[in-house]
mmCIF file of C-alpha atoms in Angstrom:
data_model
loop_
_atom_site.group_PDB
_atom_site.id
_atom_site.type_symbol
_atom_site.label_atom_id
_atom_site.label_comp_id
_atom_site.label_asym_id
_atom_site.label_seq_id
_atom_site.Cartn_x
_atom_site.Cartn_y
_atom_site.Cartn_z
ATOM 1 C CA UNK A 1 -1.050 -6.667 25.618
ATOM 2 C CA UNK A 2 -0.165 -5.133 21.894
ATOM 3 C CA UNK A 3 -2.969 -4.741 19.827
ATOM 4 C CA UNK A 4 -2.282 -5.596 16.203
ATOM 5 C CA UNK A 5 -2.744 -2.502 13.797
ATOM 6 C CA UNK A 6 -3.229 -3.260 10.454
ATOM 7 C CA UNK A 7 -4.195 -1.328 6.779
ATOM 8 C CA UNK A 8 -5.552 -2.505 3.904
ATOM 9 C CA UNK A 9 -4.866 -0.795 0.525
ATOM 10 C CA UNK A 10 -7.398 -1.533 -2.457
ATOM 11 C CA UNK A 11 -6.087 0.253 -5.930
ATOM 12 C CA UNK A 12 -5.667 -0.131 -9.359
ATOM 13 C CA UNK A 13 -2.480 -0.546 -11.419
ATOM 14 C CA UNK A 14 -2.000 0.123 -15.039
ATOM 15 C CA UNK A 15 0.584 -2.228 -15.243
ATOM 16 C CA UNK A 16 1.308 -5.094 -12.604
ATOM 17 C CA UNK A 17 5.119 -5.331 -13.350
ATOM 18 C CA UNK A 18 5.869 -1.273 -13.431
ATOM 19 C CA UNK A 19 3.657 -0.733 -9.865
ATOM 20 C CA UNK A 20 5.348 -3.810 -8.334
ATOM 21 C CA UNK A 21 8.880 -2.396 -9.063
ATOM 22 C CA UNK A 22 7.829 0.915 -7.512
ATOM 23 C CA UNK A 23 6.034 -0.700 -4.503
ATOM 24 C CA UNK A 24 9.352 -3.072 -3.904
ATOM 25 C CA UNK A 25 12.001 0.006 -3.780
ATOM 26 C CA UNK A 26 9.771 2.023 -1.391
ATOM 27 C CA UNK A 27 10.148 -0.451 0.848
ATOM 28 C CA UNK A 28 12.687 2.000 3.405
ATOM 29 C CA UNK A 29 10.441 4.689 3.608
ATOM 30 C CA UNK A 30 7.575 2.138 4.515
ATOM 31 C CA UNK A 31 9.520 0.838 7.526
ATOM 32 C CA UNK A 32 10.366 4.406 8.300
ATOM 33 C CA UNK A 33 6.876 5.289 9.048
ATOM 34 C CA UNK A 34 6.028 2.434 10.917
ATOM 35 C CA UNK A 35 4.203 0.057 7.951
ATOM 36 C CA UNK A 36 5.356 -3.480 7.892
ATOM 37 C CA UNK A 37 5.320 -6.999 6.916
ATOM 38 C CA UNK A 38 3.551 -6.338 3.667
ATOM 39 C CA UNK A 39 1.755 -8.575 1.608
ATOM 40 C CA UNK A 40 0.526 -7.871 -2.047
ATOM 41 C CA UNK A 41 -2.636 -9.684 -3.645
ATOM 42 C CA UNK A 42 -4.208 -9.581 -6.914
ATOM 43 C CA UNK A 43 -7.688 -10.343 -8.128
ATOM 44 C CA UNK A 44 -7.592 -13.830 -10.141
ATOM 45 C CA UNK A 45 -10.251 -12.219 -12.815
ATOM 46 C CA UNK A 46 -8.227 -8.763 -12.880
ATOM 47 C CA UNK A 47 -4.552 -9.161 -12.418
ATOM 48 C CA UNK A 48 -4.089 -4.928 -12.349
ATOM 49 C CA UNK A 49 -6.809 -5.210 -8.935
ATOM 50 C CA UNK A 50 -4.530 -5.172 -6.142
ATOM 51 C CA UNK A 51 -4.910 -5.499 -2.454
ATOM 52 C CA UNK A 52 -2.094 -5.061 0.303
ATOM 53 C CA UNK A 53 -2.509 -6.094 3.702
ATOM 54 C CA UNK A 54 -0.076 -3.963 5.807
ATOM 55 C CA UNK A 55 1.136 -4.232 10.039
ATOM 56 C CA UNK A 56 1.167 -0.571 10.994
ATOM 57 C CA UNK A 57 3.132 0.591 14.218
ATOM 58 C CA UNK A 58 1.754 3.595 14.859
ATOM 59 C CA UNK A 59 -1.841 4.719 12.856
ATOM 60 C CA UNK A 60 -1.283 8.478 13.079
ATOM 61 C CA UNK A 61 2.115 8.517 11.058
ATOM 62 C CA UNK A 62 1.147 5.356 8.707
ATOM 63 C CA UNK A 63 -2.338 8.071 7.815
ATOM 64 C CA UNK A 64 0.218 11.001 7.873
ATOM 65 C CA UNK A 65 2.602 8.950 5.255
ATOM 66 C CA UNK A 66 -0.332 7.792 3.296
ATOM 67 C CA UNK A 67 -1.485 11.305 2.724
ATOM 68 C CA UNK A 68 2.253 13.058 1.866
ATOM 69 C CA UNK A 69 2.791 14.248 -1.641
ATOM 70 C CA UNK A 70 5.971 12.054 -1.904
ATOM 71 C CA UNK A 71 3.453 9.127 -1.940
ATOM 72 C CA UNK A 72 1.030 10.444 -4.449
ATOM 73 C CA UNK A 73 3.771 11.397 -6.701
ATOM 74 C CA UNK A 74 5.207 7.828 -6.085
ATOM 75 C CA UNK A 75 1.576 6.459 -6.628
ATOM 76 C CA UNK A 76 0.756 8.466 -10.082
ATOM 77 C CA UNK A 77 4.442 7.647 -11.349
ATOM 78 C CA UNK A 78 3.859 3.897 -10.981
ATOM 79 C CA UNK A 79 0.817 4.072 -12.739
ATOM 80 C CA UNK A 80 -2.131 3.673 -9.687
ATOM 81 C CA UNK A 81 -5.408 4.303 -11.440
ATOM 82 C CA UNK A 82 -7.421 6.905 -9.264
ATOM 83 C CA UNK A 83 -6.916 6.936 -5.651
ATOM 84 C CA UNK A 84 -6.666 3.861 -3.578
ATOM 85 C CA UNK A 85 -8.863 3.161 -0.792
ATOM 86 C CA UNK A 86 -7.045 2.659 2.869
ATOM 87 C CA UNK A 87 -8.699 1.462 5.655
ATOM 88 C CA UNK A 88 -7.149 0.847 9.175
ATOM 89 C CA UNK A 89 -7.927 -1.949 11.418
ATOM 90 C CA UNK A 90 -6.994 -3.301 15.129
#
C-alpha cells in the first residue's frame, strides 16, 4: 500500500498575476523533485493569501528543493512576502 504524501504551502504574494506566472513556468523543476498535481487557492477576503496543496513523491528531496537558493531567489523575484510556511503530511 502507497501512502499519500502531501505539502501544503501558506504565503503571501504581492501581486496575484506576477506570482502565478512564476509559479506556472516552474512547473519542470517541480516534477523534477518529486512535487505534483498542484493546486493553488486564494483567500476570498485577501486575494494575495495563497495556499497550495501539493502530492510529494519523495519528502526528503521535496524539503531539500524547498530549501535550495534557486527557490528563494524564484520566491523573492515573484514577489512572496516573507517566507512561506510548508508543512508535510501522509
Amino acid at each position: 500500500m502507497t501512502t499519500n504524501q502531501n505539502a501544503t504551502i501558506h504565503l503571501k504574494v504581492k501581486d496575484y498575476t506576477m506570482w502565478r506566472t512564476s509559479y506556472d513556468g516552474d512547473e519542470k523543476s517541480r516534477v523534477s523533485a518529486g512535487i505534483t498535481n498542484g493546486r493553488v487557492f486564494r483567500r476570498a477576503e485577501d486575494p494575495s493569501d495563497v495556499v497550495i496543496l501539493q502530492d510529494i513523491a519523495d519528502v526528503p528531496k521535496a524539503r531539500s528543493w524547498f530549501a535550495s537558493e534557486d527557490l528563494k531567489a524564484a520566491m523573492q523575484k515573484s514577489g512572496v512576502v516573507g517566507s512561506p510556511s510548508i508543512r508535510f503530511a501522509t
